[in-house]
């Protein structure tokens, strides 16, 4: 039995890994939370404790879910930090998984999949010009860490945290004024490069930001993905239907790009040939920005023939 600061108590099976959600109820039926939890229980490769900290959900939840009522800090970033600390204090194991109600599992995954830190951008302090308060908090975190460059890992993807490391990050930020980002700080302090993957390259994570107009549109976005994130506009019944009907079939691991396409070793990626010939039917990853690459067609040279 674990006692909490507001005199609640819950029973967690400490033989099991805990997956925990910070949660704020919406005006809707809190449906996303139920869909998210069921997807995680379905596809994780073992039994889990599920812990929800925050408002009491309006939706029906599996019996494996434990709820702890908790109030909210006016600022979402500081509220997230407070709930992470509350959750971390409840966990007796060395590790636990942090998750959000806008995240859904689509295929089987294990602790290695959530130990991986997925990032969207590689940020340089001097050149980065934040466009909103969330980005400003991330840049402020860089200043607190005295980091000239970071990987932006605040993706909402489920993340395996180690309790002792969480304590150290919380202690680091305890007396810091201003808004800072826990995920950025955790990964900058403790995540080795070998556990970092860019979401555009890794291919297991996708985000739906605009309202999908059909089930086929959701299928196209989510095909062969393991994790799906939706914004408030991105979730609807088509997403729910796809998540709840996901087959979870294992997909074959693609060969490394260089092994699959030998010609890629011969191509100078940033050299453009002006003698465009016929389309070879092959593609190559192209893009000078690490945060944005795309598959581009490869053409033969009309003069040299290759």
mmCIF file of C-alpha atoms in Angstrom, residues 17-159:
data_model
loop_
_atom_site.group_PDB
_atom_site.id
_atom_site.type_symbol
_atom_site.label_atom_id
_atom_site.label_comp_id
_atom_site.label_asym_id
_atom_site.label_seq_id
_atom_site.Cartn_x
_atom_site.Cartn_y
_atom_site.Cartn_z
ATOM 1 C CA UNK A 17 6.556 -2.320 -14.214
ATOM 2 C CA UNK A 18 4.298 0.733 -13.851
ATOM 3 C CA UNK A 19 3.109 2.864 -16.758
ATOM 4 C CA UNK A 20 1.955 6.239 -15.416
ATOM 5 C CA UNK A 21 -0.169 9.037 -16.887
ATOM 6 C CA UNK A 22 -0.485 12.624 -15.690
ATOM 7 C CA UNK A 23 -4.114 13.451 -16.454
ATOM 8 C CA UNK A 24 -6.399 16.457 -16.766
ATOM 9 C CA UNK A 25 -10.019 15.774 -17.654
ATOM 10 C CA UNK A 26 -11.566 17.468 -20.684
ATOM 11 C CA UNK A 27 -15.095 18.563 -21.496
ATOM 12 C CA UNK A 28 -15.479 15.395 -23.536
ATOM 13 C CA UNK A 29 -15.707 11.856 -22.165
ATOM 14 C CA UNK A 30 -11.946 11.439 -21.653
ATOM 15 C CA UNK A 31 -12.193 8.737 -24.299
ATOM 16 C CA UNK A 32 -8.593 9.139 -25.483
ATOM 17 C CA UNK A 33 -7.235 8.033 -22.102
ATOM 18 C CA UNK A 34 -9.186 4.773 -22.184
ATOM 19 C CA UNK A 35 -8.143 4.061 -25.776
ATOM 20 C CA UNK A 36 -4.506 4.841 -24.935
ATOM 21 C CA UNK A 37 -4.431 2.604 -21.846
ATOM 22 C CA UNK A 38 -6.038 -0.344 -23.632
ATOM 23 C CA UNK A 39 -3.539 -0.032 -26.484
ATOM 24 C CA UNK A 40 -0.587 -0.012 -24.081
ATOM 25 C CA UNK A 41 -1.862 -3.022 -22.143
ATOM 26 C CA UNK A 42 -2.529 -4.854 -25.394
ATOM 27 C CA UNK A 43 0.856 -4.374 -27.011
ATOM 28 C CA UNK A 44 3.419 -4.187 -24.186
ATOM 29 C CA UNK A 45 5.280 -7.480 -23.910
ATOM 30 C CA UNK A 46 4.271 -8.163 -20.311
ATOM 31 C CA UNK A 47 1.797 -7.192 -17.579
ATOM 32 C CA UNK A 48 1.765 -3.612 -16.308
ATOM 33 C CA UNK A 49 0.512 -1.522 -13.439
ATOM 34 C CA UNK A 50 -1.329 1.495 -14.854
ATOM 35 C CA UNK A 51 -1.270 4.628 -12.698
ATOM 36 C CA UNK A 52 -3.298 7.779 -13.474
ATOM 37 C CA UNK A 53 -2.462 10.894 -11.446
ATOM 38 C CA UNK A 54 -4.749 13.917 -11.656
ATOM 39 C CA UNK A 55 -8.482 14.231 -12.339
ATOM 40 C CA UNK A 56 -10.737 11.206 -12.048
ATOM 41 C CA UNK A 57 -11.365 10.017 -15.642
ATOM 42 C CA UNK A 58 -14.959 9.990 -16.903
ATOM 43 C CA UNK A 59 -14.356 7.026 -19.215
ATOM 44 C CA UNK A 60 -14.499 3.343 -18.320
ATOM 45 C CA UNK A 61 -11.046 1.999 -17.528
ATOM 46 C CA UNK A 62 -9.556 -1.496 -17.223
ATOM 47 C CA UNK A 63 -9.357 -2.964 -13.721
ATOM 48 C CA UNK A 64 -5.563 -2.716 -13.847
ATOM 49 C CA UNK A 65 -5.790 1.082 -13.542
ATOM 50 C CA UNK A 66 -5.030 2.839 -10.236
ATOM 51 C CA UNK A 67 -6.117 6.462 -9.894
ATOM 52 C CA UNK A 68 -4.659 9.059 -7.529
ATOM 53 C CA UNK A 69 -6.466 12.370 -7.390
ATOM 54 C CA UNK A 70 -4.165 15.367 -7.634
ATOM 55 C CA UNK A 71 -4.650 19.100 -8.172
ATOM 56 C CA UNK A 72 -3.062 21.164 -10.927
ATOM 57 C CA UNK A 73 -0.422 23.838 -11.079
ATOM 58 C CA UNK A 74 -1.606 26.776 -13.229
ATOM 59 C CA UNK A 75 1.263 26.257 -15.654
ATOM 60 C CA UNK A 76 1.196 22.942 -17.607
ATOM 61 C CA UNK A 77 5.000 22.573 -17.697
ATOM 62 C CA UNK A 78 5.383 23.015 -13.947
ATOM 63 C CA UNK A 79 2.357 20.792 -13.371
ATOM 64 C CA UNK A 80 4.038 18.026 -15.392
ATOM 65 C CA UNK A 81 7.185 18.332 -13.263
ATOM 66 C CA UNK A 82 5.143 18.171 -10.057
ATOM 67 C CA UNK A 83 3.282 15.063 -11.220
ATOM 68 C CA UNK A 84 6.501 13.375 -12.314
ATOM 69 C CA UNK A 85 7.832 13.895 -8.804
ATOM 70 C CA UNK A 86 4.619 12.555 -7.270
ATOM 71 C CA UNK A 87 4.681 9.458 -9.490
ATOM 72 C CA UNK A 88 8.383 8.865 -8.900
ATOM 73 C CA UNK A 89 7.833 8.890 -5.136
ATOM 74 C CA UNK A 90 5.197 6.149 -5.485
ATOM 75 C CA UNK A 91 7.408 3.763 -7.455
ATOM 76 C CA UNK A 92 9.503 1.213 -5.570
ATOM 77 C CA UNK A 93 11.068 -0.317 -8.661
ATOM 78 C CA UNK A 94 14.125 1.177 -10.356
ATOM 79 C CA UNK A 95 12.201 2.097 -13.499
ATOM 80 C CA UNK A 96 8.774 3.210 -14.683
ATOM 81 C CA UNK A 97 7.200 4.360 -17.967
ATOM 82 C CA UNK A 98 5.861 7.895 -18.393
ATOM 83 C CA UNK A 99 3.041 8.318 -20.904
ATOM 84 C CA UNK A 100 0.425 10.834 -22.088
ATOM 85 C CA UNK A 101 -3.215 10.247 -22.946
ATOM 86 C CA UNK A 102 -2.602 11.420 -26.524
ATOM 87 C CA UNK A 103 -0.247 8.479 -27.176
ATOM 88 C CA UNK A 104 -1.341 5.128 -28.609
ATOM 89 C CA UNK A 105 0.459 1.825 -29.199
ATOM 90 C CA UNK A 106 -0.138 0.188 -32.595
ATOM 91 C CA UNK A 107 2.288 -2.736 -32.499
ATOM 92 C CA UNK A 108 4.108 -4.852 -29.906
ATOM 93 C CA UNK A 109 6.814 -3.040 -27.953
ATOM 94 C CA UNK A 110 9.122 -3.708 -25.026
ATOM 95 C CA UNK A 111 11.250 -1.723 -22.581
ATOM 96 C CA UNK A 112 13.944 -1.188 -25.226
ATOM 97 C CA UNK A 113 11.393 0.647 -27.388
ATOM 98 C CA UNK A 114 10.576 3.089 -24.580
ATOM 99 C CA UNK A 115 14.165 3.352 -23.371
ATOM 100 C CA UNK A 116 14.943 4.925 -26.747
ATOM 101 C CA UNK A 117 14.690 8.736 -26.688
ATOM 102 C CA UNK A 118 13.089 10.050 -29.867
ATOM 103 C CA UNK A 119 13.902 13.569 -30.924
ATOM 104 C CA UNK A 120 12.531 15.911 -33.570
ATOM 105 C CA UNK A 121 15.215 18.591 -33.849
ATOM 106 C CA UNK A 122 18.845 19.181 -33.015
ATOM 107 C CA UNK A 123 18.865 22.589 -31.330
ATOM 108 C CA UNK A 124 21.737 25.075 -31.367
ATOM 109 C CA UNK A 125 21.433 27.671 -28.613
ATOM 110 C CA UNK A 126 22.893 30.616 -30.513
ATOM 111 C CA UNK A 127 20.817 30.217 -33.678
ATOM 112 C CA UNK A 128 17.531 28.912 -32.230
ATOM 113 C CA UNK A 129 14.736 31.486 -32.150
ATOM 114 C CA UNK A 130 11.802 29.981 -30.176
ATOM 115 C CA UNK A 131 8.350 30.764 -31.578
ATOM 116 C CA UNK A 132 6.193 30.023 -28.504
ATOM 117 C CA UNK A 133 6.366 29.672 -24.718
ATOM 118 C CA UNK A 134 7.005 25.899 -24.876
ATOM 119 C CA UNK A 135 10.042 26.443 -27.065
ATOM 120 C CA UNK A 136 11.218 29.296 -24.851
ATOM 121 C CA UNK A 137 11.074 26.933 -21.860
ATOM 122 C CA UNK A 138 13.200 24.421 -23.764
ATOM 123 C CA UNK A 139 15.783 27.063 -24.607
ATOM 124 C CA UNK A 140 15.792 28.227 -20.993
ATOM 125 C CA UNK A 141 16.477 24.611 -19.991
ATOM 126 C CA UNK A 142 19.523 24.668 -22.281
ATOM 127 C CA UNK A 143 20.735 27.772 -20.450
ATOM 128 C CA UNK A 144 20.264 26.119 -17.062
ATOM 129 C CA UNK A 145 22.231 23.104 -18.306
ATOM 130 C CA UNK A 146 24.872 25.329 -19.929
ATOM 131 C CA UNK A 147 24.296 23.335 -23.123
ATOM 132 C CA UNK A 148 25.198 24.902 -26.455
ATOM 133 C CA UNK A 149 23.320 22.159 -28.311
ATOM 134 C CA UNK A 150 20.647 19.603 -27.414
ATOM 135 C CA UNK A 151 18.374 16.978 -28.917
ATOM 136 C CA UNK A 152 14.739 18.072 -28.595
ATOM 137 C CA UNK A 153 13.223 14.908 -27.102
ATOM 138 C CA UNK A 154 9.930 16.421 -25.893
ATOM 139 C CA UNK A 155 7.809 14.298 -28.253
ATOM 140 C CA UNK A 156 5.216 12.836 -25.794
ATOM 141 C CA UNK A 157 6.375 9.357 -26.798
ATOM 142 C CA UNK A 158 6.234 6.805 -23.911
ATOM 143 C CA UNK A 159 9.520 7.000 -22.038
#
